[in-house]
mmCIF file of C-alpha atoms and ligand atoms in Angstrom:
data_model
loop_
_atom_site.group_PDB
_atom_site.id
_atom_site.type_symbol
_atom_site.label_atom_id
_atom_site.label_comp_id
_atom_site.label_asym_id
_atom_site.label_seq_id
_atom_site.Cartn_x
_atom_site.Cartn_y
_atom_site.Cartn_z
ATOM 1 C CA MET P 7 -0.092 0.127 -0.061
ATOM 2 C CA GLU P 8 1.436 3.281 -1.006
ATOM 3 C CA ILE P 9 1.329 6.008 1.466
ATOM 4 C CA ALA P 10 2.373 10.124 1.495
ATOM 5 C CA VAL P 11 3.666 12.069 4.593
ATOM 6 C CA LEU P 12 2.940 15.708 4.431
ATOM 7 C CA GLY P 13 5.982 17.389 6.662
ATOM 8 C CA TYR P 14 9.584 15.897 7.178
ATOM 9 C CA GLY P 15 9.751 17.615 10.742
ATOM 10 C CA ILE P 16 10.103 15.975 14.225
ATOM 11 C CA VAL P 17 7.091 13.627 13.794
ATOM 12 C CA GLY P 18 7.258 13.215 10.104
ATOM 13 C CA SER P 19 10.972 11.946 10.156
ATOM 14 C CA GLY P 20 9.818 9.892 13.249
ATOM 15 C CA VAL P 21 7.177 8.202 10.838
ATOM 16 C CA VAL P 22 9.314 7.306 8.247
ATOM 17 C CA GLU P 23 11.673 5.706 10.808
ATOM 18 C CA VAL P 24 8.982 3.781 12.970
ATOM 19 C CA LEU P 25 8.112 2.366 9.225
ATOM 20 C CA ASN P 26 11.323 1.570 8.549
ATOM 21 C CA LEU P 27 12.204 0.026 12.250
ATOM 22 C CA ASN P 28 9.104 -2.093 12.461
ATOM 23 C CA GLN P 29 8.567 -2.812 8.854
ATOM 24 C CA GLU P 30 7.459 -6.433 9.083
ATOM 25 C CA ASN P 31 5.730 -6.226 12.453
ATOM 26 C CA ILE P 32 3.536 -3.382 10.826
ATOM 27 C CA ALA P 33 3.226 -5.617 7.513
ATOM 28 C CA ARG P 34 1.757 -8.252 9.637
ATOM 29 C CA ARG P 35 -0.504 -6.156 11.557
ATOM 30 C CA ALA P 36 -1.881 -4.279 8.764
ATOM 31 C CA GLY P 37 -2.304 -7.056 6.423
ATOM 32 C CA LYS P 38 -0.200 -5.695 3.724
ATOM 33 C CA ASP P 39 3.150 -3.957 2.914
ATOM 34 C CA ILE P 40 3.323 -0.139 3.884
ATOM 35 C CA HIS P 41 5.372 1.773 1.347
ATOM 36 C CA VAL P 42 6.033 5.451 1.611
ATOM 37 C CA LYS P 43 6.090 6.874 -1.852
ATOM 38 C CA TYR P 44 6.325 10.487 -1.377
ATOM 39 C CA VAL P 45 7.409 13.099 1.601
ATOM 40 C CA LEU P 46 6.535 16.599 1.066
ATOM 41 C CA ASP P 47 8.342 19.499 2.520
ATOM 42 C CA LEU P 48 9.304 22.416 1.274
ATOM 43 C CA ARG P 49 13.180 22.000 2.118
ATOM 44 C CA ASP P 50 15.689 19.621 0.705
ATOM 45 C CA PHE P 51 17.449 17.094 2.839
ATOM 46 C CA PRO P 52 20.470 16.542 1.068
ATOM 47 C CA GLY P 53 22.137 13.297 1.856
ATOM 48 C CA ASP P 54 19.369 11.974 3.534
ATOM 49 C CA PRO P 55 17.498 8.688 2.250
ATOM 50 C CA VAL P 56 14.298 10.741 2.151
ATOM 51 C CA GLU P 57 15.568 12.605 -0.838
ATOM 52 C CA ARG P 58 14.334 9.917 -3.151
ATOM 53 C CA MET P 59 10.686 10.174 -2.077
ATOM 54 C CA LEU P 60 10.900 14.145 -1.253
ATOM 55 C CA VAL P 61 8.578 16.213 -3.313
ATOM 56 C CA HIS P 62 7.935 19.902 -2.875
ATOM 57 C CA ASP P 63 4.652 20.035 -4.698
ATOM 58 C CA PHE P 64 1.528 18.472 -2.625
ATOM 59 C CA LYS P 65 -0.471 18.169 -6.542
ATOM 60 C CA THR P 66 1.956 15.492 -7.044
ATOM 61 C CA ILE P 67 0.371 13.386 -4.146
ATOM 62 C CA ALA P 68 -3.440 14.494 -4.469
ATOM 63 C CA GLU P 69 -3.027 13.291 -8.148
ATOM 64 C CA ASP P 70 -1.621 10.125 -7.610
ATOM 65 C CA PRO P 71 -4.158 7.244 -7.344
ATOM 66 C CA GLU P 72 -1.631 5.008 -6.091
ATOM 67 C CA VAL P 73 -1.507 7.048 -2.711
ATOM 68 C CA GLU P 74 -4.193 5.665 -0.439
ATOM 69 C CA ILE P 75 -3.350 6.950 2.613
ATOM 70 C CA VAL P 76 -1.902 10.240 3.735
ATOM 71 C CA VAL P 77 -0.425 11.064 6.763
ATOM 72 C CA GLU P 78 -0.456 14.715 7.597
ATOM 73 C CA VAL P 79 2.164 16.055 10.060
ATOM 74 C CA MET P 80 2.962 19.681 9.192
ATOM 75 C CA GLY P 81 1.024 20.989 11.879
ATOM 76 C CA GLY P 82 -0.893 24.561 12.107
ATOM 77 C CA VAL P 83 -4.531 24.972 10.171
ATOM 78 C CA ASN P 84 -3.202 26.177 6.907
ATOM 79 C CA PRO P 85 -2.266 24.800 4.693
ATOM 80 C CA ALA P 86 -2.822 21.116 6.284
ATOM 81 C CA TYR P 87 -6.538 21.851 6.294
ATOM 82 C CA GLY P 88 -6.835 22.310 2.422
ATOM 83 C CA TYR P 89 -4.775 19.441 1.962
ATOM 84 C CA VAL P 90 -6.092 17.176 4.105
ATOM 85 C CA LYS P 91 -9.756 18.122 2.870
ATOM 86 C CA GLU P 92 -8.727 17.508 -0.598
ATOM 87 C CA CYS P 93 -6.655 13.967 0.088
ATOM 88 C CA LEU P 94 -10.205 12.723 1.752
ATOM 89 C CA GLU P 95 -12.405 14.266 -1.158
ATOM 90 C CA ARG P 96 -10.313 12.531 -3.565
ATOM 91 C CA GLY P 97 -10.708 9.220 -1.552
ATOM 92 C CA LYS P 98 -7.538 8.835 0.396
ATOM 93 C CA SER P 99 -7.504 8.091 4.256
ATOM 94 C CA VAL P 100 -5.795 10.773 6.236
ATOM 95 C CA CYS P 101 -3.652 10.226 9.599
ATOM 96 C CA THR P 102 -2.832 13.420 11.383
ATOM 97 C CA SER P 103 -1.146 14.331 14.777
ATOM 98 C CA ASN P 104 -2.566 17.904 14.066
ATOM 99 C CA LYS P 105 -4.392 19.238 17.161
ATOM 100 C CA GLU P 106 -5.037 22.646 15.873
ATOM 101 C CA LEU P 107 -6.722 21.138 12.559
ATOM 102 C CA VAL P 108 -8.547 18.557 14.635
ATOM 103 C CA ALA P 109 -9.924 20.744 17.164
ATOM 104 C CA LYS P 110 -11.076 23.433 14.594
ATOM 105 C CA HIS P 111 -12.636 21.222 11.531
ATOM 106 C CA GLY P 112 -12.475 17.563 13.257
ATOM 107 C CA ALA P 113 -16.435 17.277 12.662
ATOM 108 C CA GLU P 114 -16.383 18.352 8.994
ATOM 109 C CA LEU P 115 -13.435 16.246 8.011
ATOM 110 C CA LEU P 116 -14.875 13.302 9.747
ATOM 111 C CA GLU P 117 -17.795 13.582 7.861
ATOM 112 C CA ILE P 118 -16.308 13.885 4.659
ATOM 113 C CA ALA P 119 -14.318 10.558 5.439
ATOM 114 C CA LYS P 120 -17.677 8.991 6.054
ATOM 115 C CA GLN P 121 -19.113 10.110 2.681
ATOM 116 C CA LYS P 122 -16.229 9.054 0.865
ATOM 117 C CA ARG P 123 -16.089 5.783 3.017
ATOM 118 C CA VAL P 124 -12.543 6.488 3.764
ATOM 119 C CA ASN P 125 -10.933 7.300 7.344
ATOM 120 C CA PHE P 126 -9.838 10.344 9.129
ATOM 121 C CA LEU P 127 -7.799 9.234 12.261
ATOM 122 C CA PHE P 128 -6.243 11.532 14.600
ATOM 123 C CA GLU P 129 -4.846 9.446 17.753
ATOM 124 C CA ALA P 130 -1.633 11.310 17.941
ATOM 125 C CA SER P 131 -3.266 14.760 18.318
ATOM 126 C CA VAL P 132 -3.790 14.211 22.071
ATOM 127 C CA GLY P 133 -1.785 12.354 24.336
ATOM 128 C CA GLY P 134 1.091 11.694 21.801
ATOM 129 C CA GLY P 135 1.924 7.951 21.617
ATOM 130 C CA ILE P 136 -0.951 7.549 24.590
ATOM 131 C CA PRO P 137 -4.100 5.717 22.951
ATOM 132 C CA ILE P 138 -6.974 7.677 24.066
ATOM 133 C CA ILE P 139 -8.966 8.664 20.876
ATOM 134 C CA ARG P 140 -9.528 5.132 19.699
ATOM 135 C CA PRO P 141 -10.209 3.958 23.357
ATOM 136 C CA LEU P 142 -13.009 6.755 23.537
ATOM 137 C CA ASN P 143 -14.633 5.950 20.291
ATOM 138 C CA GLN P 144 -14.452 2.268 20.565
ATOM 139 C CA SER P 145 -13.792 0.835 24.073
ATOM 140 C CA LEU P 146 -15.803 3.359 26.169
ATOM 141 C CA THR P 147 -18.831 3.415 24.187
ATOM 142 C CA ALA P 148 -20.975 1.791 26.980
ATOM 143 C CA ASP P 149 -20.690 4.287 29.208
ATOM 144 C CA GLU P 150 -21.618 8.105 29.800
ATOM 145 C CA ILE P 151 -18.727 9.835 30.139
ATOM 146 C CA MET P 152 -19.172 11.745 33.621
ATOM 147 C CA GLU P 153 -15.901 13.300 33.340
ATOM 148 C CA ILE P 154 -12.607 13.404 31.377
ATOM 149 C CA THR P 155 -9.397 14.934 33.178
ATOM 150 C CA GLY P 156 -6.194 15.043 31.785
ATOM 151 C CA ILE P 157 -2.616 16.337 32.383
ATOM 152 C CA LEU P 158 -2.606 17.124 28.586
ATOM 153 C CA ASN P 159 0.700 19.035 27.800
ATOM 154 C CA GLY P 160 4.315 17.664 28.689
ATOM 155 C CA THR P 161 5.819 20.957 28.614
ATOM 156 C CA THR P 162 3.957 22.221 31.354
ATOM 157 C CA ASN P 163 4.104 19.035 33.634
ATOM 158 C CA TYR P 164 7.812 18.987 33.256
ATOM 159 C CA ILE P 165 7.902 22.426 34.375
ATOM 160 C CA LEU P 166 5.478 22.487 37.375
ATOM 161 C CA SER P 167 7.290 18.865 38.409
ATOM 162 C CA GLN P 168 10.453 20.401 38.837
ATOM 163 C CA MET P 169 8.912 23.503 40.541
ATOM 164 C CA HIS P 170 7.599 21.174 43.184
ATOM 165 C CA ASP P 171 10.569 18.509 43.116
ATOM 166 C CA TYR P 172 13.180 21.240 43.539
ATOM 167 C CA GLY P 173 11.741 24.420 44.482
ATOM 168 C CA TYR P 174 12.897 26.043 41.295
ATOM 169 C CA ASP P 175 10.814 29.120 40.239
ATOM 170 C CA PHE P 176 8.818 29.230 37.028
ATOM 171 C CA GLU P 177 11.285 31.053 35.078
ATOM 172 C CA THR P 178 14.252 29.085 35.856
ATOM 173 C CA VAL P 179 12.632 25.749 35.043
ATOM 174 C CA LEU P 180 11.352 27.150 31.753
ATOM 175 C CA LYS P 181 14.940 28.116 30.574
ATOM 176 C CA LYS P 182 16.055 24.872 31.479
ATOM 177 C CA ALA P 183 13.137 23.022 29.756
ATOM 178 C CA GLN P 184 14.090 25.067 26.635
ATOM 179 C CA GLU P 185 17.523 24.277 26.753
ATOM 180 C CA LEU P 186 16.380 20.644 26.990
ATOM 181 C CA GLY P 187 14.283 20.920 23.954
ATOM 182 C CA TYR P 188 11.094 20.253 26.045
ATOM 183 C CA ALA P 189 9.899 23.903 25.740
ATOM 184 C CA GLU P 190 9.872 25.841 22.533
ATOM 185 C CA ARG P 191 11.452 29.180 21.938
ATOM 186 C CA ASN P 192 8.082 30.771 21.768
ATOM 187 C CA PRO P 193 6.747 28.905 24.821
ATOM 188 C CA GLU P 194 3.436 30.799 25.045
ATOM 189 C CA ALA P 195 1.191 28.020 23.421
ATOM 190 C CA ASP P 196 2.270 25.830 26.547
ATOM 191 C CA VAL P 197 2.594 27.717 29.219
ATOM 192 C CA GLU P 198 -0.735 29.683 28.488
ATOM 193 C CA GLY P 199 -2.585 26.471 28.012
ATOM 194 C CA TYR P 200 -3.661 26.737 24.484
ATOM 195 C CA ASP P 201 -2.278 23.537 23.820
ATOM 196 C CA ALA P 202 -3.959 21.626 26.435
ATOM 197 C CA CYS P 203 -7.187 23.885 25.577
ATOM 198 C CA ARG P 204 -7.146 22.374 21.735
ATOM 199 C CA LYS P 205 -6.521 18.960 23.117
ATOM 200 C CA LEU P 206 -9.283 19.505 25.842
ATOM 201 C CA ALA P 207 -11.739 20.319 22.895
ATOM 202 C CA ILE P 208 -10.788 17.121 20.994
ATOM 203 C CA LEU P 209 -11.399 14.985 23.872
ATOM 204 C CA THR P 210 -14.730 16.717 25.141
ATOM 205 C CA SER P 211 -15.989 16.634 21.465
ATOM 206 C CA LEU P 212 -15.506 12.940 21.331
ATOM 207 C CA ALA P 213 -16.807 12.335 24.885
ATOM 208 C CA TYR P 214 -20.051 14.003 24.089
ATOM 209 C CA GLY P 215 -20.221 13.382 20.110
ATOM 210 C CA LYS P 216 -20.799 17.314 19.826
ATOM 211 C CA GLN P 217 -18.488 20.238 18.739
ATOM 212 C CA VAL P 218 -16.698 21.956 21.396
ATOM 213 C CA ASP P 219 -15.115 25.102 20.350
ATOM 214 C CA TYR P 220 -11.909 25.583 21.865
ATOM 215 C CA GLU P 221 -12.633 29.322 22.089
ATOM 216 C CA ASP P 222 -15.285 28.784 24.536
ATOM 217 C CA ILE P 223 -13.305 26.567 27.325
ATOM 218 C CA TYR P 224 -12.126 28.782 30.033
ATOM 219 C CA THR P 225 -8.158 28.806 29.697
ATOM 220 C CA GLU P 226 -5.400 29.616 32.263
ATOM 221 C CA GLY P 227 -1.812 28.667 32.072
ATOM 222 C CA ILE P 228 0.796 28.255 34.539
ATOM 223 C CA THR P 229 2.837 31.400 34.431
ATOM 224 C CA LYS P 230 1.560 32.661 37.889
ATOM 225 C CA ILE P 231 2.519 29.752 39.762
ATOM 226 C CA THR P 232 5.047 30.637 42.512
ATOM 227 C CA THR P 233 7.528 28.887 44.526
ATOM 228 C CA GLU P 234 5.275 29.667 47.447
ATOM 229 C CA ASP P 235 2.195 28.244 46.257
ATOM 230 C CA MET P 236 4.385 24.983 45.425
ATOM 231 C CA LYS P 237 5.332 25.059 49.266
ATOM 232 C CA TYR P 238 1.746 25.396 50.373
ATOM 233 C CA ALA P 239 0.773 22.420 47.743
ATOM 234 C CA ASP P 240 3.536 20.416 49.495
ATOM 235 C CA ALA P 241 2.007 21.318 53.050
ATOM 236 C CA MET P 242 -1.023 19.816 51.942
ATOM 237 C CA ASP P 243 0.648 16.706 50.479
ATOM 238 C CA ALA P 244 -0.148 17.940 47.161
ATOM 239 C CA SER P 245 1.150 19.180 43.822
ATOM 240 C CA VAL P 246 0.171 21.780 41.307
ATOM 241 C CA LYS P 247 -0.733 20.199 37.959
ATOM 242 C CA LEU P 248 -2.198 21.904 34.950
ATOM 243 C CA LEU P 249 -5.481 20.114 34.114
ATOM 244 C CA GLY P 250 -7.691 19.956 31.487
ATOM 245 C CA THR P 251 -11.429 18.934 32.755
ATOM 246 C CA GLY P 252 -14.445 17.945 30.660
ATOM 247 C CA ARG P 253 -17.436 17.353 32.998
ATOM 248 C CA ARG P 254 -20.835 16.561 32.827
ATOM 249 C CA GLU P 255 -23.312 17.382 35.580
ATOM 250 C CA ASN P 256 -26.744 16.035 34.571
ATOM 251 C CA ASP P 257 -27.767 18.268 31.716
ATOM 252 C CA LYS P 258 -25.173 20.669 32.110
ATOM 253 C CA PHE P 259 -21.306 20.466 30.275
ATOM 254 C CA PHE P 260 -18.258 22.146 31.767
ATOM 255 C CA ALA P 261 -15.063 22.657 30.227
ATOM 256 C CA MET P 262 -11.695 24.529 31.575
ATOM 257 C CA VAL P 263 -8.046 24.198 31.667
ATOM 258 C CA ALA P 264 -6.475 25.820 34.587
ATOM 259 C CA PRO P 265 -3.833 24.717 37.338
ATOM 260 C CA ARG P 266 -4.886 23.002 40.271
ATOM 261 C CA ILE P 267 -3.986 21.582 43.658
ATOM 262 C CA VAL P 268 -3.769 17.875 43.010
ATOM 263 C CA LYS P 269 -3.659 15.505 46.452
ATOM 264 C CA LYS P 270 -1.247 12.766 46.719
ATOM 265 C CA SER P 271 -4.813 10.674 46.680
ATOM 266 C CA HIS P 272 -5.569 11.577 43.307
ATOM 267 C CA PRO P 273 -4.857 9.187 40.271
ATOM 268 C CA LEU P 274 -2.860 12.054 38.202
ATOM 269 C CA TYR P 275 -0.669 13.104 41.216
ATOM 270 C CA SER P 276 1.711 10.761 40.133
ATOM 271 C CA VAL P 277 2.258 11.756 36.680
ATOM 272 C CA ASN P 278 5.245 13.806 36.377
ATOM 273 C CA ASN P 279 7.964 15.653 34.414
ATOM 274 C CA VAL P 280 7.051 15.173 30.491
ATOM 275 C CA PHE P 281 4.427 12.190 31.036
ATOM 276 C CA ASN P 282 0.711 13.039 30.047
ATOM 277 C CA GLY P 283 -2.196 11.005 31.920
ATOM 278 C CA ILE P 284 -5.721 11.131 31.325
ATOM 279 C CA LEU P 285 -8.514 10.234 33.782
ATOM 280 C CA VAL P 286 -11.746 8.872 32.295
ATOM 281 C CA ARG P 287 -14.754 8.534 34.367
ATOM 282 C CA GLY P 288 -17.804 6.439 33.136
ATOM 283 C CA ASN P 289 -21.078 6.146 34.669
ATOM 284 C CA VAL P 290 -20.992 2.275 34.577
ATOM 285 C CA LEU P 291 -17.280 1.927 34.272
ATOM 286 C CA GLY P 292 -16.149 4.134 36.943
ATOM 287 C CA ASP P 293 -12.507 5.523 36.373
ATOM 288 C CA VAL P 294 -10.082 4.629 33.901
ATOM 289 C CA MET P 295 -6.772 5.844 33.546
ATOM 290 C CA PHE P 296 -4.411 6.395 30.391
ATOM 291 C CA TYR P 297 -0.690 7.306 31.089
ATOM 292 C CA GLY P 298 2.520 7.409 29.018
ATOM 293 C CA SER P 299 4.688 9.420 26.595
ATOM 294 C CA GLY P 300 2.360 12.726 25.615
ATOM 295 C CA ALA P 301 4.861 14.084 23.260
ATOM 296 C CA GLY P 302 8.051 13.298 21.271
ATOM 297 C CA LYS P 303 9.158 12.329 17.921
ATOM 298 C CA LEU P 304 8.990 8.490 18.332
ATOM 299 C CA PRO P 305 5.749 8.136 20.823
ATOM 300 C CA THR P 306 4.176 10.710 18.530
ATOM 301 C CA ALA P 307 5.044 8.457 15.343
ATOM 302 C CA SER P 308 3.899 5.265 16.859
ATOM 303 C CA ALA P 309 0.359 6.589 17.376
ATOM 304 C CA VAL P 310 0.325 8.121 13.824
ATOM 305 C CA VAL P 311 1.745 4.631 12.360
ATOM 306 C CA ALA P 312 -0.868 2.804 14.263
ATOM 307 C CA ASP P 313 -3.495 5.057 12.586
ATOM 308 C CA VAL P 314 -2.020 4.015 9.120
ATOM 309 C CA VAL P 315 -2.397 0.264 10.221
ATOM 310 C CA ASP P 316 -5.904 0.899 11.096
ATOM 311 C CA ALA P 317 -6.526 2.924 7.947
ATOM 312 C CA ALA P 318 -4.849 0.166 5.877
ATOM 313 C CA LYS P 319 -7.302 -2.478 7.688
ATOM 314 C CA HIS P 320 -10.363 -0.584 6.700
ATOM 315 C CA VAL P 321 -9.892 0.164 3.135
ATOM 316 C CA GLY P 322 -13.527 0.977 1.806
ATOM 317 C CA THR P 323 -15.166 1.124 5.376
ATOM 318 C CA ASN P 324 -15.450 4.389 7.472
ATOM 319 C CA ILE P 325 -14.846 3.615 11.294
ATOM 320 C CA MET P 326 -17.570 5.567 12.437
ATOM 321 C CA THR P 327 -16.432 8.292 14.995
ATOM 322 C CA LEU P 328 -19.482 10.160 16.659
ATOM 323 C CA TRP P 329 -18.398 13.852 16.472
ATOM 324 C CA SER P 330 -21.402 15.950 15.070
ATOM 325 C CA SER P 331 -20.849 19.765 13.860
ATOM 326 C CA LYS P 332 -23.734 20.690 16.091
ATOM 327 C CA LYS P 333 -22.096 22.784 19.226
ATOM 328 C CA LEU P 334 -22.194 21.331 22.544
ATOM 329 C CA ALA P 335 -23.708 24.217 24.731
ATOM 330 C CA LEU P 336 -21.123 24.633 27.365
ATOM 331 C CA SER P 337 -22.464 26.082 30.668
ATOM 332 C CA SER P 338 -20.628 29.438 31.728
ATOM 333 C CA SER P 339 -17.602 28.774 33.710
ATOM 334 C CA GLU P 340 -19.349 31.394 36.311
ATOM 335 C CA GLU P 341 -21.160 28.207 37.356
ATOM 336 C CA ALA P 342 -18.133 26.010 37.713
ATOM 337 C CA GLU P 343 -18.034 24.857 41.379
ATOM 338 C CA SER P 344 -14.400 24.382 42.898
ATOM 339 C CA VAL P 345 -12.822 24.649 46.445
ATOM 340 C CA PHE P 346 -10.041 27.304 46.022
ATOM 341 C CA PHE P 347 -6.876 27.495 47.746
ATOM 342 C CA VAL P 348 -6.093 31.566 48.364
ATOM 343 C CA ARG P 349 -3.318 33.710 49.971
ATOM 344 C CA VAL P 350 -3.901 37.197 50.856
ATOM 345 C CA PRO P 351 -1.785 39.566 52.961
ATOM 346 C CA ALA P 352 -1.361 38.486 56.898
ATOM 347 C CA GLU P 353 -3.295 41.829 58.035
ATOM 348 C CA GLU P 354 -6.317 40.563 55.892
ATOM 349 C CA LYS P 355 -6.943 37.409 57.808
ATOM 350 C CA GLU P 356 -10.031 39.225 59.521
ATOM 351 C CA ALA P 357 -11.358 40.307 56.125
ATOM 352 C CA ALA P 358 -10.788 36.833 54.456
ATOM 353 C CA GLY P 359 -13.000 35.368 57.251
ATOM 354 C CA LYS P 360 -15.915 37.792 56.770
ATOM 355 C CA ALA P 361 -15.932 37.569 52.772
ATOM 356 C CA PHE P 362 -15.274 33.640 52.648
ATOM 357 C CA GLY P 363 -17.021 32.861 55.960
ATOM 358 C CA ALA P 364 -15.493 29.503 57.591
ATOM 359 C CA VAL P 365 -11.899 28.737 56.095
ATOM 360 C CA LYS P 366 -9.187 26.246 56.424
ATOM 361 C CA GLU P 367 -5.931 27.909 57.283
ATOM 362 C CA ILE P 368 -3.016 26.503 55.651
ATOM 363 C CA LYS P 369 0.732 26.834 56.882
ATOM 364 C CA ALA P 370 3.858 26.469 54.718
ATOM 365 C CA GLU P 371 7.372 26.315 56.211
ATOM 366 C CA GLY P 372 9.148 29.645 55.355
ATOM 367 C CA VAL P 373 6.334 31.443 53.707
ATOM 368 C CA THR P 374 5.497 34.602 56.078
ATOM 369 C CA GLY P 375 3.846 37.932 56.086
ATOM 370 C CA GLU P 376 0.270 35.976 54.522
ATOM 371 C CA PHE P 377 -2.646 34.279 55.516
ATOM 372 C CA ALA P 378 -3.355 31.181 53.087
ATOM 373 C CA PHE P 379 -6.817 29.187 53.316
ATOM 374 C CA LEU P 380 -8.995 27.027 51.609
ATOM 375 C CA THR P 381 -12.716 27.948 50.586
ATOM 376 C CA GLU P 382 -15.734 25.919 51.106
ATOM 377 C CA LYS P 383 -16.786 24.708 47.624
ATOM 378 C CA LEU P 384 -17.848 27.931 45.673
ATOM 379 C CA THR P 385 -19.243 28.475 42.166
ATOM 380 C CA GLU P 386 -16.333 30.639 40.026
ATOM 381 C CA GLY P 387 -19.043 33.656 40.236
ATOM 382 C CA ALA P 388 -19.020 33.807 43.744
ATOM 383 C CA PHE P 389 -15.473 33.306 44.483
ATOM 384 C CA ALA P 390 -14.640 36.376 42.045
ATOM 385 C CA GLU P 391 -17.243 38.450 44.040
ATOM 386 C CA LYS P 392 -16.172 37.113 47.525
ATOM 387 C CA SER P 393 -12.528 37.822 46.385
ATOM 388 C CA ARG P 394 -13.182 41.723 45.648
ATOM 389 C CA GLN P 395 -13.181 42.162 49.683
ATOM 390 C CA VAL P 396 -9.684 41.001 50.005
ATOM 391 C CA THR P 397 -6.496 41.614 48.339
ATOM 392 C CA VAL P 398 -5.792 38.030 46.376
ATOM 393 C CA LYS P 399 -1.989 37.125 46.347
ATOM 394 C CA ASN P 400 -2.926 33.999 44.327
ATOM 395 C CA ARG P 401 -5.692 31.756 44.062
ATOM 396 C CA ILE P 402 -5.490 27.920 42.730
ATOM 397 C CA ARG P 403 -8.470 25.710 42.410
ATOM 398 C CA VAL P 404 -7.994 22.331 44.203
ATOM 399 C CA GLU P 405 -9.071 19.141 42.451
ATOM 400 C CA LEU P 406 -11.177 17.069 45.040
HETATM 401 N N1 HSE I 526 4.097 21.115 23.344
HETATM 402 C C1 HSE I 526 3.307 19.878 23.570
HETATM 403 C C2 HSE I 526 3.296 19.278 24.920
HETATM 404 C C3 HSE I 526 3.667 18.765 22.437
HETATM 405 O O1 HSE I 526 4.046 19.749 25.609
HETATM 406 O O2 HSE I 526 2.963 18.542 25.385
HETATM 407 C C4 HSE I 526 2.730 17.739 22.204
HETATM 408 O O3 HSE I 526 1.282 18.126 21.689
#
């Protein structure tokens, strides 16, 4: 079976490497040999074996009827969207790791794939090498998904883990993460939570079968988390993690990305450094958790190639995926309830009691001059109202 790879960056070169490395096993599982006929990239790679397959013009791939599966690993919405759409319309299956593309156009591309009896697969778009898209589509189908909560970004998880374990501040660890290649030179998409937000949009759309627009998800990053916050978290036998959470409460749906205090007893507490973890709560199954390498060349390529195998096994058959373009009505984040951890100046202890009522004081070794406490469970709206009566140094939601 002839395939083409759009983009010879980190993931694209990983896909070619995995296909070569595990060629025989992949052929056995797919029931046929998988052969890369073309790799599309604007650049030249002199001396690289990929040279033989390299093309600079998408049309060569689109117009070649021999190419039955196209791997899109270019990233970004454009020109990936146009290319993927054209491939599907021409009856080629597409496997992608591109979360921006899937979050924005997933429902439409799935619909085209269905009409053309091909497949649009995107296992690698969330959680890198962790199987989560296929389990949601094919394994957890007996359940109503009550909650899906994940550590969906390896860069921020690395930063928070290092802050927690070694007491470093955010800027110091960010610099180290950039030196190690875990964080981009422009780290905004990771540290502001945008990457996790797109992944959560994909997960919630699949969990509830309707479109969740990432623009509608309340998103907070980790840039305001301090060494003091980590000391308090430690005092509570907890850590701070960036969580993406989609939740169903009766007929209401909530989605939010925010740093949260996660206690040692929580299943996601032990997901550290660049690893990702996704906890799914079903109404009959209970809890199930997926853990593993959420980023990186080979783990991501592993998920992409697994999609290629699946596409090769389903020639002429569309694997049904429930994701309608009809929008899921998310409830306002103002209505979402949390316990909040709050820090105010020491002299505002009384004011904090007046504003929030019964609070539980939290002390951390070496942090002075302030009063820190846990509130009762409050809505975001009520918290915002009450917190106007004090000078909040920082506040972090607590994962129960
Ligand atoms: N920047 C992402 C992360 C890469 O750190 O998880 C994988 O999507």
